[in-house]
Each structure stands twice: as C-alpha cells, then as structure tokens.
Short mmCIF file of C-alpha atoms in Angstrom, two decimals:
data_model
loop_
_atom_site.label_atom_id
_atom_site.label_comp_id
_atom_site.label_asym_id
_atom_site.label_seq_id
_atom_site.Cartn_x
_atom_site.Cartn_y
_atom_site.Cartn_z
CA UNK A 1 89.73 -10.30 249.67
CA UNK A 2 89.83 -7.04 251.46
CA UNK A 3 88.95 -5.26 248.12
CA UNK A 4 86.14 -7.42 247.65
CA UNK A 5 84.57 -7.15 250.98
CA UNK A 6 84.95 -2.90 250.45
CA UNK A 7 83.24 -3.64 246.79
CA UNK A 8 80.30 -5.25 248.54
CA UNK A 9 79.98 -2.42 251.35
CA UNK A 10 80.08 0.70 248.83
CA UNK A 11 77.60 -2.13 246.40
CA UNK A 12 75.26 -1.97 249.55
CA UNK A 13 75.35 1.68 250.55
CA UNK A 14 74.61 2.52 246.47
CA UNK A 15 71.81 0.75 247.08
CA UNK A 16 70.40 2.04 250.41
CA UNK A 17 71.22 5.57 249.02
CA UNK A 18 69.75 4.95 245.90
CA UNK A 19 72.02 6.42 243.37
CA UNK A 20 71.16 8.00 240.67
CA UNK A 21 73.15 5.88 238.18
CA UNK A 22 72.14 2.62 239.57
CA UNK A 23 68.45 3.87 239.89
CA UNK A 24 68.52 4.98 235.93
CA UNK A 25 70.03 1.76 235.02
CA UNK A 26 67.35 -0.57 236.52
CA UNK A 27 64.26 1.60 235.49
CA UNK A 28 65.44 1.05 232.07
CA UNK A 29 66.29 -2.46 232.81
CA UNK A 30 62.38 -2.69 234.15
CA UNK A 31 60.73 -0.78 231.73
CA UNK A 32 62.76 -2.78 228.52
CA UNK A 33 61.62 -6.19 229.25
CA UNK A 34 58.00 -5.31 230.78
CA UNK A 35 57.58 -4.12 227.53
CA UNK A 36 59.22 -6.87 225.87
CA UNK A 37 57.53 -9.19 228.04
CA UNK A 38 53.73 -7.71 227.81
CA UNK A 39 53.99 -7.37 223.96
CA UNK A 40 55.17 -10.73 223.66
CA UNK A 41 52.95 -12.23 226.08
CA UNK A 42 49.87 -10.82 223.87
CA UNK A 43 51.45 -12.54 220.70
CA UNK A 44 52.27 -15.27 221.92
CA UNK A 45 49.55 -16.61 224.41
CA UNK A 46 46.71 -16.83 221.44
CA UNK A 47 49.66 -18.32 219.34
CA UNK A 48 50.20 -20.67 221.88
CA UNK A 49 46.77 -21.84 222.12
CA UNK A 50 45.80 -21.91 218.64
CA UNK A 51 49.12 -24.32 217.90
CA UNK A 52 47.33 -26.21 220.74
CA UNK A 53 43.73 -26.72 218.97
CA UNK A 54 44.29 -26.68 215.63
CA UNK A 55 45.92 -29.35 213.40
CA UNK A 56 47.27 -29.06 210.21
CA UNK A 57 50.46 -30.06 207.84
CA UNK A 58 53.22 -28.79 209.37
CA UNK A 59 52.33 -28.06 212.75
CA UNK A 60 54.61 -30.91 214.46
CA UNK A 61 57.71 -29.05 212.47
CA UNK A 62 56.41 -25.80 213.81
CA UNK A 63 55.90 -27.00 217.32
CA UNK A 64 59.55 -28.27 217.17
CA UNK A 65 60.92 -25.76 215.58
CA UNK A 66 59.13 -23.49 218.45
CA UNK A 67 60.99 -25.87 221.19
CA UNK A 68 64.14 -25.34 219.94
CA UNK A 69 64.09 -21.43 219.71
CA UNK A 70 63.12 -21.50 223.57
CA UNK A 71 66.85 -21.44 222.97
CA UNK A 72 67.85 -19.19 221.08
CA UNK A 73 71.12 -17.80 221.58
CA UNK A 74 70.50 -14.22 222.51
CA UNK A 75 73.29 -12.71 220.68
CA UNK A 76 71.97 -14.61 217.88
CA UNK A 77 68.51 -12.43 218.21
CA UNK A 78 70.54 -9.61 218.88
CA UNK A 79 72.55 -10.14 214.91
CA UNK A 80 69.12 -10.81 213.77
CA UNK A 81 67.51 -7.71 214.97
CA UNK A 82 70.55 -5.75 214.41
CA UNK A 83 70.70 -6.69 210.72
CA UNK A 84 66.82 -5.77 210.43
CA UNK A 85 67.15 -2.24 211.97
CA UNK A 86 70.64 -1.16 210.76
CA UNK A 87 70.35 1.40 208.47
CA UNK A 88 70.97 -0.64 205.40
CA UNK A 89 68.44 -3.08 206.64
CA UNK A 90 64.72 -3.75 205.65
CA UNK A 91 63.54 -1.67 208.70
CA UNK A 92 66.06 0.57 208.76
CA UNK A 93 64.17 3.62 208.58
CA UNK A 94 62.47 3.06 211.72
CA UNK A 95 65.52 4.49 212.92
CA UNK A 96 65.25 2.43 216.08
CA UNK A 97 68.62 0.57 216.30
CA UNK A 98 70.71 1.79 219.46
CA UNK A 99 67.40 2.97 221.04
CA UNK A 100 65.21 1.51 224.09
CA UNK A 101 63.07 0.37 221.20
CA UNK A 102 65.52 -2.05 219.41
CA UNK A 103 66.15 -3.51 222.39
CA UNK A 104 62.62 -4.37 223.42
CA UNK A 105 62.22 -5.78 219.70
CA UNK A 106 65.14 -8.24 220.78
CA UNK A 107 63.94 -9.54 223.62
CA UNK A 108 60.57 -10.05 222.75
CA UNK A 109 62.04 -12.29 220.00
CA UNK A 110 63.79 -14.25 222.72
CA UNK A 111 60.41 -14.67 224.74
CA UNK A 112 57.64 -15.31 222.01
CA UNK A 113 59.19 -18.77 221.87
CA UNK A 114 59.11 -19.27 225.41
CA UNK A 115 55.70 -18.17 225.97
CA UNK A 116 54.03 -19.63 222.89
CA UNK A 117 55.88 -23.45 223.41
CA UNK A 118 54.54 -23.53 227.07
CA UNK A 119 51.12 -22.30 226.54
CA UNK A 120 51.04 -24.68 223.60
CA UNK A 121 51.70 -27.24 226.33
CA UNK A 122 49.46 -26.02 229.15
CA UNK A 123 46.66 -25.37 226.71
CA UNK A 124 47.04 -28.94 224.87
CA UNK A 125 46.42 -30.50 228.35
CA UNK A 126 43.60 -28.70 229.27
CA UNK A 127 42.31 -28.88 226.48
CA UNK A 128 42.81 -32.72 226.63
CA UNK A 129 40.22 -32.59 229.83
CA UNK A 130 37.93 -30.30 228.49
CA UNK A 131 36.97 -30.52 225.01
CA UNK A 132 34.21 -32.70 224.88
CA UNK A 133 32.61 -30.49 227.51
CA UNK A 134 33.27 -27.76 225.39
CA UNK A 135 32.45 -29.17 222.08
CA UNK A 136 29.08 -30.01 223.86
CA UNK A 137 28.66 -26.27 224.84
CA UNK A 138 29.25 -25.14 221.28
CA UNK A 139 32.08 -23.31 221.47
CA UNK A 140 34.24 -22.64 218.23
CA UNK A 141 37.86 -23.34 218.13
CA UNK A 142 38.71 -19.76 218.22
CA UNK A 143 36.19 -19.35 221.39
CA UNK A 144 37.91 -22.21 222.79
CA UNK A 145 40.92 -19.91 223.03
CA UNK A 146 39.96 -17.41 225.57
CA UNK A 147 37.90 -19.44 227.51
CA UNK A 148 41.51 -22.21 228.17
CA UNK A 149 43.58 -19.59 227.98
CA UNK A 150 42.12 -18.03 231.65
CA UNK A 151 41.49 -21.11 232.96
CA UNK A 152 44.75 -21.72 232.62
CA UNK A 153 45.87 -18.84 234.03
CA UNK A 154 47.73 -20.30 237.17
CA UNK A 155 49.70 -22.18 235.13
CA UNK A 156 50.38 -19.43 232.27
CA UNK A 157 51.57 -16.78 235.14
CA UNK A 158 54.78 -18.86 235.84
CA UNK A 159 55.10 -18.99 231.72
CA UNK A 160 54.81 -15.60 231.38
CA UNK A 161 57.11 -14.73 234.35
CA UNK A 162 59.76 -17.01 232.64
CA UNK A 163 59.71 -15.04 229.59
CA UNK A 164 60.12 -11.87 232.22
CA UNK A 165 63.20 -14.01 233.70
CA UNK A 166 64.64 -14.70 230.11
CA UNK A 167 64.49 -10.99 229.08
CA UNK A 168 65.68 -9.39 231.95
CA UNK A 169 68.76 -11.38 232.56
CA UNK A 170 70.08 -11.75 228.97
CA UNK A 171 73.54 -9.28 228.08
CA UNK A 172 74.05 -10.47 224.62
CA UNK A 173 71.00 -9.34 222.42
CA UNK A 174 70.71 -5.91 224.43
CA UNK A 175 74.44 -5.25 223.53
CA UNK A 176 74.38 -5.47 220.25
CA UNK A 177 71.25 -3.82 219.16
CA UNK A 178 71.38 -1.40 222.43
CA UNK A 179 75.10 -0.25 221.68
CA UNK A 180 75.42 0.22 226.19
CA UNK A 181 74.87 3.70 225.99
CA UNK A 182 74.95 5.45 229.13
CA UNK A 183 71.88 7.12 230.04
CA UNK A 184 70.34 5.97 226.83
CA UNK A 185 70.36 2.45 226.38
CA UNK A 186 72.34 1.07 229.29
CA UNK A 187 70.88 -1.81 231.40
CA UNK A 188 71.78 -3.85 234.37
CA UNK A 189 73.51 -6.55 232.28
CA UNK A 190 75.43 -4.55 230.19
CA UNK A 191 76.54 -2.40 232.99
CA UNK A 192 77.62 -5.54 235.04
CA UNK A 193 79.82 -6.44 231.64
CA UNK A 194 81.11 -2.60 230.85
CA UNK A 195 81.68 -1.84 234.68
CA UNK A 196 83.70 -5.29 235.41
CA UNK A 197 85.54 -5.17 232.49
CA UNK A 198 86.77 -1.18 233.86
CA UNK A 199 87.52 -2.77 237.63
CA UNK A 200 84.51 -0.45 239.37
CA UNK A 201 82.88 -3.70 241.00
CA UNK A 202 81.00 -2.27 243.81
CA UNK A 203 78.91 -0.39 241.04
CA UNK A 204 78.75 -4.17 239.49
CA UNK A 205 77.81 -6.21 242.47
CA UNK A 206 75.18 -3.43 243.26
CA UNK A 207 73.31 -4.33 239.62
CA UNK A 208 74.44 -7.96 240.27
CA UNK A 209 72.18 -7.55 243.95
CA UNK A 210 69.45 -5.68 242.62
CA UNK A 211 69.25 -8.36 239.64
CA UNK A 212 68.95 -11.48 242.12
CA UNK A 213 66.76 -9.47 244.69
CA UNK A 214 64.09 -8.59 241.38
CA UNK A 215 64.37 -12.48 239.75
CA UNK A 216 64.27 -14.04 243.37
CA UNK A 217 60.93 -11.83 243.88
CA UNK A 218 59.42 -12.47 240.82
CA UNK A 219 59.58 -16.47 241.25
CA UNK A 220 58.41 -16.02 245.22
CA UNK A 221 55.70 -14.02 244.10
CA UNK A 222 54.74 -16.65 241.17
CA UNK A 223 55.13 -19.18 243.37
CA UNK A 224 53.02 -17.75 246.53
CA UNK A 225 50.04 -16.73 243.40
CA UNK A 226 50.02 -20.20 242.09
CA UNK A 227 49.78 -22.15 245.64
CA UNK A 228 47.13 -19.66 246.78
CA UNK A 229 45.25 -20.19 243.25
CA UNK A 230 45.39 -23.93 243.04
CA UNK A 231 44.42 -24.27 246.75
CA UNK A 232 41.47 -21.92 246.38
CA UNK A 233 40.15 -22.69 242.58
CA UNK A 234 40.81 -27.12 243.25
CA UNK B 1 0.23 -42.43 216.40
CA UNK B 2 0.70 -41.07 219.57
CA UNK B 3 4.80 -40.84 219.36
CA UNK B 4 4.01 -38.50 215.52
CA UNK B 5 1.64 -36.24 217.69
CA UNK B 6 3.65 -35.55 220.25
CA UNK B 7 6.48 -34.89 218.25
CA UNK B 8 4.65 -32.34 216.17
CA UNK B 9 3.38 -30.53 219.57
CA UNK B 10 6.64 -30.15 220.54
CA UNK B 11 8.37 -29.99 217.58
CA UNK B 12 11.68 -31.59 218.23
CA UNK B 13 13.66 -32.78 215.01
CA UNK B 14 13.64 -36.90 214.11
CA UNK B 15 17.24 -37.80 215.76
CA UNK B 16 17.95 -40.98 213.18
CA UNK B 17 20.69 -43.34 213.26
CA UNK B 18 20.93 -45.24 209.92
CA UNK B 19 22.74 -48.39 210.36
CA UNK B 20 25.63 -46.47 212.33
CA UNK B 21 28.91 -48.22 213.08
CA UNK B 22 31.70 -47.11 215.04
CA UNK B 23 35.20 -48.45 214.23
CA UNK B 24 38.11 -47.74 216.74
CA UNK B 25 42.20 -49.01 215.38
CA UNK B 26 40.13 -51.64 213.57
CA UNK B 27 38.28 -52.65 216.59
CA UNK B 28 34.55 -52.67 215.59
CA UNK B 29 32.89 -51.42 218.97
CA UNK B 30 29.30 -50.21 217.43
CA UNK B 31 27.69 -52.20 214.96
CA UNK B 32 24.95 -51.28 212.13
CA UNK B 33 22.83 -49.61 215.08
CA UNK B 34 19.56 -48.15 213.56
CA UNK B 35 17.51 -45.85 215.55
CA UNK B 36 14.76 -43.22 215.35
CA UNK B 37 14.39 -40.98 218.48
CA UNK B 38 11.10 -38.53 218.62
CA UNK B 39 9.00 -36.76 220.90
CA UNK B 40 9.64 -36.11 224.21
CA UNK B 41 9.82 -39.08 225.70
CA UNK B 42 12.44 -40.71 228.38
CA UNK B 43 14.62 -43.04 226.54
CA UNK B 44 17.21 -45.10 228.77
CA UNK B 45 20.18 -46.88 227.32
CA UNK B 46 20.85 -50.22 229.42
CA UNK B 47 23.64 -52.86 228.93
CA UNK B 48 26.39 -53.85 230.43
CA UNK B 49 30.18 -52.46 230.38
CA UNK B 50 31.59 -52.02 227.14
CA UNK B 51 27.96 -52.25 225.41
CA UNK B 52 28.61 -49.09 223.52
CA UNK B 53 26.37 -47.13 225.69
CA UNK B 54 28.17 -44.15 225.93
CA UNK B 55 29.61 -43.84 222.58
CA UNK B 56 25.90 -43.99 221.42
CA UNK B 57 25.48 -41.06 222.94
CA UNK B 58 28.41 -39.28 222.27
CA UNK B 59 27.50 -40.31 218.03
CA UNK B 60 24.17 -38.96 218.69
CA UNK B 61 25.44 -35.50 220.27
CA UNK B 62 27.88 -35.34 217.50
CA UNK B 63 30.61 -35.45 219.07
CA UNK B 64 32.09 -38.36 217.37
CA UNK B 65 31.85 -39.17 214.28
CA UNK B 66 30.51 -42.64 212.97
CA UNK B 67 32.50 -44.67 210.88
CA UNK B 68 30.14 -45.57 208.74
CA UNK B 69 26.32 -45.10 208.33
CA UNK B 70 24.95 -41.64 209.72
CA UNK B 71 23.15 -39.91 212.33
CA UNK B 72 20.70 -37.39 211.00
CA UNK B 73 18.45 -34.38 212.40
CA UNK B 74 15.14 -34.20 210.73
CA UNK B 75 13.23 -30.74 211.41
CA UNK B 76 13.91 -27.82 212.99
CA UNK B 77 17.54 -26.45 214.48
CA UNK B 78 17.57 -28.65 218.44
CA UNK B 79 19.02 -27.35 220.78
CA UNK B 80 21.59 -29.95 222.61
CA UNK B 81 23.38 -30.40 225.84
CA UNK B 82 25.17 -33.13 227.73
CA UNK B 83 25.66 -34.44 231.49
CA UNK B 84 28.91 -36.45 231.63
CA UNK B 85 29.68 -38.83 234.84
CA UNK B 86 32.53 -36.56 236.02
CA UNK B 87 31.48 -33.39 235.49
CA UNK B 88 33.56 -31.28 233.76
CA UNK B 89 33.57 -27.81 235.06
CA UNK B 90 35.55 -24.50 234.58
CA UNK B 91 38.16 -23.61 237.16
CA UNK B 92 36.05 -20.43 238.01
CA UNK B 93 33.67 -20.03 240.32
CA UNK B 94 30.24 -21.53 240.28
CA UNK B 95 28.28 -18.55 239.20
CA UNK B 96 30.87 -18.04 236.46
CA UNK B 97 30.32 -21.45 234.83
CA UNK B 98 26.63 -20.64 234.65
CA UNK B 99 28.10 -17.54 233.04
CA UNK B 100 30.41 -18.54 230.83
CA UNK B 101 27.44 -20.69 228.87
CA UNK B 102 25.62 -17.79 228.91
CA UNK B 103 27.83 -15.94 227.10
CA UNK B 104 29.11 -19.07 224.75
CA UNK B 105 24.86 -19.20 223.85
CA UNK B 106 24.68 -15.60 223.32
CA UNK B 107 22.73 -14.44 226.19
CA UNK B 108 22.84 -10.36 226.76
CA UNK B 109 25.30 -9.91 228.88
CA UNK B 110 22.35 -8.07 231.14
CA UNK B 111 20.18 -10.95 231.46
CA UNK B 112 23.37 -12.85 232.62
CA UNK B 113 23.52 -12.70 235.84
CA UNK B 114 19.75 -13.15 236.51
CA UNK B 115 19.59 -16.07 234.81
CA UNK B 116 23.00 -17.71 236.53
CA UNK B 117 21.37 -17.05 239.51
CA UNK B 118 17.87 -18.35 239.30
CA UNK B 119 19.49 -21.38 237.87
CA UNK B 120 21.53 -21.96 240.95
CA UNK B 121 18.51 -21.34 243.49
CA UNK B 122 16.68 -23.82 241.48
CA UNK B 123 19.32 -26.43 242.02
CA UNK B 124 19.80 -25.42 245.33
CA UNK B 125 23.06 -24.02 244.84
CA UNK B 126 22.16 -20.55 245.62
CA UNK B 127 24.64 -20.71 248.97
CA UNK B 128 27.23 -21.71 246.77
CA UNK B 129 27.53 -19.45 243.73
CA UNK B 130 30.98 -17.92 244.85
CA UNK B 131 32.42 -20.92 245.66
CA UNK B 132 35.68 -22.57 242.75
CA UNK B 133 33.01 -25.07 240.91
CA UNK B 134 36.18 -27.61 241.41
CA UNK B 135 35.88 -27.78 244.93
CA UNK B 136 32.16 -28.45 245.11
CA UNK B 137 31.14 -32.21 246.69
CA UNK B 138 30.34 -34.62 243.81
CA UNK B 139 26.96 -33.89 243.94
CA UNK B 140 27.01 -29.91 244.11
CA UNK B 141 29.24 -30.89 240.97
CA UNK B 142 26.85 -32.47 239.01
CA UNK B 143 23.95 -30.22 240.10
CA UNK B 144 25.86 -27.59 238.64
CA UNK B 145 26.68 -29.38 235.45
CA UNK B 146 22.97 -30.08 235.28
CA UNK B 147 21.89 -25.95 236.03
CA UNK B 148 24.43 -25.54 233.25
CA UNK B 149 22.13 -27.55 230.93
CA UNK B 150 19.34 -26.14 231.94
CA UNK B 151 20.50 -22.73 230.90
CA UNK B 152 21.05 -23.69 227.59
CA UNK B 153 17.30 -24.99 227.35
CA UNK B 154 17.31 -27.71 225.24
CA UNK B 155 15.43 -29.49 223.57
CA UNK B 156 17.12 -32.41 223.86
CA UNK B 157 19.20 -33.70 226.81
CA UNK B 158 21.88 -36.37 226.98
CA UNK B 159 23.13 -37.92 230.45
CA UNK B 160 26.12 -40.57 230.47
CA UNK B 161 25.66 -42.15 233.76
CA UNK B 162 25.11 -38.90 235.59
CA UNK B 163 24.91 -40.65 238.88
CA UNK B 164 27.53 -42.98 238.89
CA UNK B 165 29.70 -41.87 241.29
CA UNK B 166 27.36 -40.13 243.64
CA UNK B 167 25.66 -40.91 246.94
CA UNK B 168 21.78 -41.39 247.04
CA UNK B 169 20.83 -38.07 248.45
CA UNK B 170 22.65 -36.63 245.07
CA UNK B 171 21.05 -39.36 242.84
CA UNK B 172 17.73 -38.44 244.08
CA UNK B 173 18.36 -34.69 243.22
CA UNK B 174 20.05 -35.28 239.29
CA UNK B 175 16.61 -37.75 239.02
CA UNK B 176 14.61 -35.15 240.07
CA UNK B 177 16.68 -32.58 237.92
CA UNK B 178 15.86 -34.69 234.76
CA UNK B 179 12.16 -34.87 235.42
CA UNK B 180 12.58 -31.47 235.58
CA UNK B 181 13.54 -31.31 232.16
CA UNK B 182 11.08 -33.64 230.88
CA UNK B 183 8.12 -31.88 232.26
CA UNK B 184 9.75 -29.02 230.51
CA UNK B 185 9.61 -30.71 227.44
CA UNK B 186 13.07 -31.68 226.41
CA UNK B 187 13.90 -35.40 224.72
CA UNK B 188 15.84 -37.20 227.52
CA UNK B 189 18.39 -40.18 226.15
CA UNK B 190 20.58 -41.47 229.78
CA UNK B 191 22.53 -44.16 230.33
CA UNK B 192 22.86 -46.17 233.36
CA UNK B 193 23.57 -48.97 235.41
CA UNK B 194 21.01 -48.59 238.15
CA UNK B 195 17.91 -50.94 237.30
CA UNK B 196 16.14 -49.49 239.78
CA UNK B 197 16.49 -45.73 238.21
CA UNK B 198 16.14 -47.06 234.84
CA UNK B 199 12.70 -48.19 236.30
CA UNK B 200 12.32 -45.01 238.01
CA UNK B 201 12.46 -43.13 235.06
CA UNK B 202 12.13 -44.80 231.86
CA UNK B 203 9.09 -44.03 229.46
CA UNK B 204 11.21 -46.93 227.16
CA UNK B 205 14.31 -48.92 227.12
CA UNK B 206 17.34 -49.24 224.83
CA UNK B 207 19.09 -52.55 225.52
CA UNK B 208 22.96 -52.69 224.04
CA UNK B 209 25.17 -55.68 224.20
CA UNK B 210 28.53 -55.85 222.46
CA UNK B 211 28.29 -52.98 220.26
CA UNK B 212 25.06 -53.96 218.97
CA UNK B 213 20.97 -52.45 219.26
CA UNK B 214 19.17 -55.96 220.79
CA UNK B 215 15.96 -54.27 222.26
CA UNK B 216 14.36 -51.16 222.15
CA UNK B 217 11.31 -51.79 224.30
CA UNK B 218 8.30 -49.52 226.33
CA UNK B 219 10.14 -50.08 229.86
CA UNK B 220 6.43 -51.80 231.67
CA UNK B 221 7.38 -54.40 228.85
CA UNK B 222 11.32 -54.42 229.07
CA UNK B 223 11.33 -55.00 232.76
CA UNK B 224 8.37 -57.72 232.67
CA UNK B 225 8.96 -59.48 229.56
CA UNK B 226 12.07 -58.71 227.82
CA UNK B 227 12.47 -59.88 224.05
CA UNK B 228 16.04 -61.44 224.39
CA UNK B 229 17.81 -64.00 226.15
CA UNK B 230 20.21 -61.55 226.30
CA UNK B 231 18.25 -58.64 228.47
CA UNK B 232 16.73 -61.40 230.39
CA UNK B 233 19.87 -62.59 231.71
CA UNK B 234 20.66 -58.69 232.25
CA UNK B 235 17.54 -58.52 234.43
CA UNK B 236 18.55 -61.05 236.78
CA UNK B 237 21.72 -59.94 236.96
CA UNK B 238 23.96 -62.23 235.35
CA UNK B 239 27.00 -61.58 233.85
CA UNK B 240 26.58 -61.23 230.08
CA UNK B 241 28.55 -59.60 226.94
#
C-alpha cells in the first residue's frame, strides 16, 4: 500500500499546484460536455415538451423507444458517430472525427435522450395540473411549451444536470471518436484509462479527484437550487 | 323584450346549447340540456353534487367537448375566461401571472406592466405583487385568479364554485369581484352551493339534477316558488339526486 498512499500524495500536490497537464485535461473535459450538454439541452427540452402535449400514431413507440436510449451504451454512440464522421462516412467531410468537435457530437447523442424522456415526464405532469387553466387562457399547444417548460424549471435543472453527469463521466464514446490525443482531444476519462493502463496513478487519481469533486458539486449545487426554489416559489 | 335589448346594447354573442349531452366510458352524466344564454345578466347554476354543474360550464367554455348535440356562439368574436375552485396559478410570482396573460392576449409588452399592476391594486393585492402566486392564502389565490380575468376583459365570465374553499372575508371579496364584472358588463354563468350567495347574486337561476336542465327560473321566483318538486326539496335542504 505504500505505493498507493505516495500515488495519492503526488495526486494531491498536482492538484494544489495545478499542473499544467491536469489543468489542460479538465478544461477540455469542461468545455466538451458544456457544449454537449447546452446544445443538447436546447434540442431536447422543446422535444421533450412537445412529446408531452401532442398526441399522435406512434408517439407511445417513440416515447419508449426514447426510454430505452437513456441507455445507450456509450461506445455504441461513439461507433455510431464514428461511422458518420470517418472519412468514408456521410459526414465525412466535416473533417471533424478525432477533434473536440466529434466528441461533443457524441455526447450530445448520449444526453438528448436523457433530457428529452425526463422533460417529457416533468412536462406531462404539469401539464396534467394545468391545462384547463391554460386552455382557458388561450394558449396554443406550441405556447404551452415555453410557458411549462419555465415553470418547470426546478425540476428540469436536475434533468439537465444529469445529462451534464452522463457526458462528463462517460470513457467509451469520447475514445473512439476522440482518438485520446494528448493536448488535442484528451479528457479526464480517457486519461484515467491511458494513464492506469501505463502504471502513472497519481496523475490518475488526480483526474479521478477532480472528477468526484466537479460531479459531487454539481448535484450539491442542484440540490441546494431546487430546495431554495421549491421553498420560495410553493 | 328586454333580454333582446340588452343583448344588442352590449352586444355579446347568443351562447346556445342545443340538446347537449355529455357521455363519459358510457356513463351518461349530461343529458339533452338546451339552453340560450344572452345579455348581461347573472346566471347561477344550482344543484346538488354530481348535477353536472361544472361540466356545464366547462361545455360552455369549450373546454370539453359534448358528446352529442352542440354548443354554439351566435354574433360577434366573445371574449372568455374562467375562475376554477382551486385556482390554478403559475409558479412565478404574482405580478408575473398577471403578466404572463398579458402577453398570452397580446398586450404590448409596454402596457404590461401598468396594467398587471393596476389590476393587483384593484384587488388589493398591490402589497403582494412580488410574492410566488403559490404561496398566497386561499383567498389572495383566488383574488389573483380573478385580477387575471379581469385582464383579459371579457365579455363573458365563468366561475366553478369560486368560493368553495374560502373563508367569508374572501367570499365577500370574489362576490364583490364578480359584481365588479357585471357592472362592467360581462355575462356572468357561476356555480355554487351557497343559497345564500346564489340569492346574493343571482339576476336568474339554473337548477340541475342528475345530469339534466329542470328549471331555469328569474331567482325572486326560484327562491319563492320553485317549478319542481325537485328544487323545492333543494330549497329546504333535503337530500335529493
């Protein structure tokens, strides 16, 4: 265990000194699934809701179908956006695979499901309470939309942070269509993997740290917002 | 004679039910009810539990559909709104409920505000306009549901039992709310189980029992000398449908 307990001491002083390496890595982990996460959340909020108010053939296959791709196996995204981007592929031009780019396109794939099945949920029940009220008012389906989707908001934070979970803690997608390239397109996951896998665990426990610390202070923060919120809106 | 004038001074489509029936899983629960609302007046819907008072209502605001038979608008566009018994209001804060309407009607976004807030000082709710509407008291509820209405202006006004569920100093303010409206010219139709507010407010009486129409009666005459066995028995409190 002596090993170990060094691994976690030189983990800990990477962090307090912020190195360079381990600073790269998680701005690129940050910036890749805010983007991921913020692009998906404006797809798949509306999506959500409209799923939620409108009825028509096919929608209970779709809202199933949108249950069971909350999980989807991400190296399964990962082949799919792989085979779209690679250069023999229909978007191949783009030139994107093995960039930051591909590897947003990935993950927002993994959270539009996410997002979209929960709000579908949130919304429906809202909806459930409100819609003669509404109806009464005269709003429109489609002005129905905004007007649930904020006051739902409380509700759709912890969604949203979710899909932030989902995206930032996933190796398998980022791998494949990301390639681990250092300085390019390497991100705390894939580092934990690569740097494991070559013995040099205190750089791996730092990531692994820095990983827990940013999930555990996402969900505190969701949590404190949505006590404060329900207290304070009833 | 009187009911056509008034109607053409203020101008308010014919609201018509034609023998209107309301079916739910087989279960008739509305019955051939035929009805012809005009003018301004105060119409009150009496009966007891399970009469069909409140899906009269909702059939005449349209938002539910009759099973068979239909409910027609003769005459110009009206302008509707609603008072449920539980209010159902936005998880925002008072002044943006007012707001929200606003904007779902329309209303330049400048004139917004000023109207939001005269609104709330008229229901005395001024105090209150920052406040989460879902934390308001009961009765700062419905007076809110009811300056909602009143921003929409219109020209005619439904009420489901607006004052079930509140205490007497809020009853007196959602009764004097709805004279409010009348004097501003707007078609009241409210349901309720208060005889003493129906008497407090009715200019006539519509008297449901089991789905079906039984009376529709000038309320001096409904209270002193109803038609049917049925109302009768309803007067003095007996237990009936």
């Amino acid at each position: 265990m002596p090993q170990h307990d060094s691994a976690l001491a030189t983990a800990l002083a990477l962090i307090l000194e912020r190195d360079p390496t381990l600073l790269g890595i998680v701005g690129l982990s940050l910036q890749v699934s805010l983007s991921a996460v913020m692009i998906a959340a404006l797809v798949a909020l509306p999506l959500g809701a409209a799923l939620a108010l409108w009825r028509f053939p096919g929608r209970g296959v779709l809202v199933v179908a949108l249950n069971a791709l909350m999980g989807l196996p991400p190296v399964v995204a990962g082949l799919a956006v792989y085979l779209l981007l690679s250069r023999a592929g229909p978007l191949g031009e783009l030139g994107l695979l093995f960039t930051p780019g591909a590897m947003v396109v990935a993950q927002v794939m993994l959270v539009v499901p996410i997002i979209a099945a929960l709000t579908r949920q949130q919304v429906e029940e809202l909806h459930h309470e409100y819609h003669e009220q509404l109806r009464s008012l005269g709003l429109s389906r489609a002005r129905m939309i905004p007007t649930l989707l904020w006051d739902a908001r409380v509700g759709l934070l912890t969604v949203v942070l979710a899909g932030f979970g989902r995206a930032s803690a996933e190796v398998g997608a980022v791998m494949i269509v990301g390639g681990n390239i250092d300085g390019v397109t390497r991100v705390m996951t894939t580092a934990i993997v690569l740097e494991t896998s070559k013995g040099n665990l205190p750089l791996a426990l730092g990531l692994g740290i820095v990983l827990l610390g940013l999930v555990a202070l996402v969900n505190a923060a969701a949590h404190l917002l949505g006590e404060t919120a329900r207290r304070r809106l009833g | 004679m009187n009911t056509m004038l008034q109607a053409a001074r203020v101008g308010i489509a014919t609201l018509s039910f034609e023998a209107v029936s309301f079916e739910h899983r087989g279960q008739p629960l509305l019955a051939e009810v035929s009805l012809r609302l005009e003018g301004c007046r105060r119409t009150l819907v009496l009966g007891p539990n399970g009469a069909g008072k409140s899906l009269l209502m909702r059939l005449a605001h349209g938002l539910l559909t009759p099973s068979r038979g239909q409910v027609r608008w003769d005459g110009p566009p009206t302008r509707q709104a609603m008072v449920f018994q539980r209010p159902v209001l936005l998880k925002r804060s008072a002044r943006d409920n007012l707001l929200h309407a606003l904007a779902v009607k329309g209303t330049p976004w400048r004139l917004r505000r000023l109207l939001a807030d005269g609104a709330l000082a008229h229901f005395g709710l001024a105090d209150l306009a920052r406040r989460p509407a879902r934390v308001l008291s009961g009765g700062e509820q419905q007076r809110l549901a009811l300056a909602r209405a009143w921003l929409l202006a219109p020209d005619m006004l439904f009420l489901d039992e607006p004052t079930a569920a509140l205490d007497p100093a809020a009853i007196r303010a959602v009764e004097a709310a709805v004279d409010d409206f009348h004097r501003a010219g707007t078609r009241i139709l409210m349901s309720t189980h208060d005889l003493h507010q129906a008497r407090r407010l009715a200019d006539e009486v519509i008297f449901l029992c089991g789905g079906r129409l039984l009376e529709r009666t000038p309320a001096e005459r409904f209270f002193s000398a109803p038609a049917t066995p049925e109302a009768a028995a309803f007067l003095r409190g007996e237990l009936i449908g």
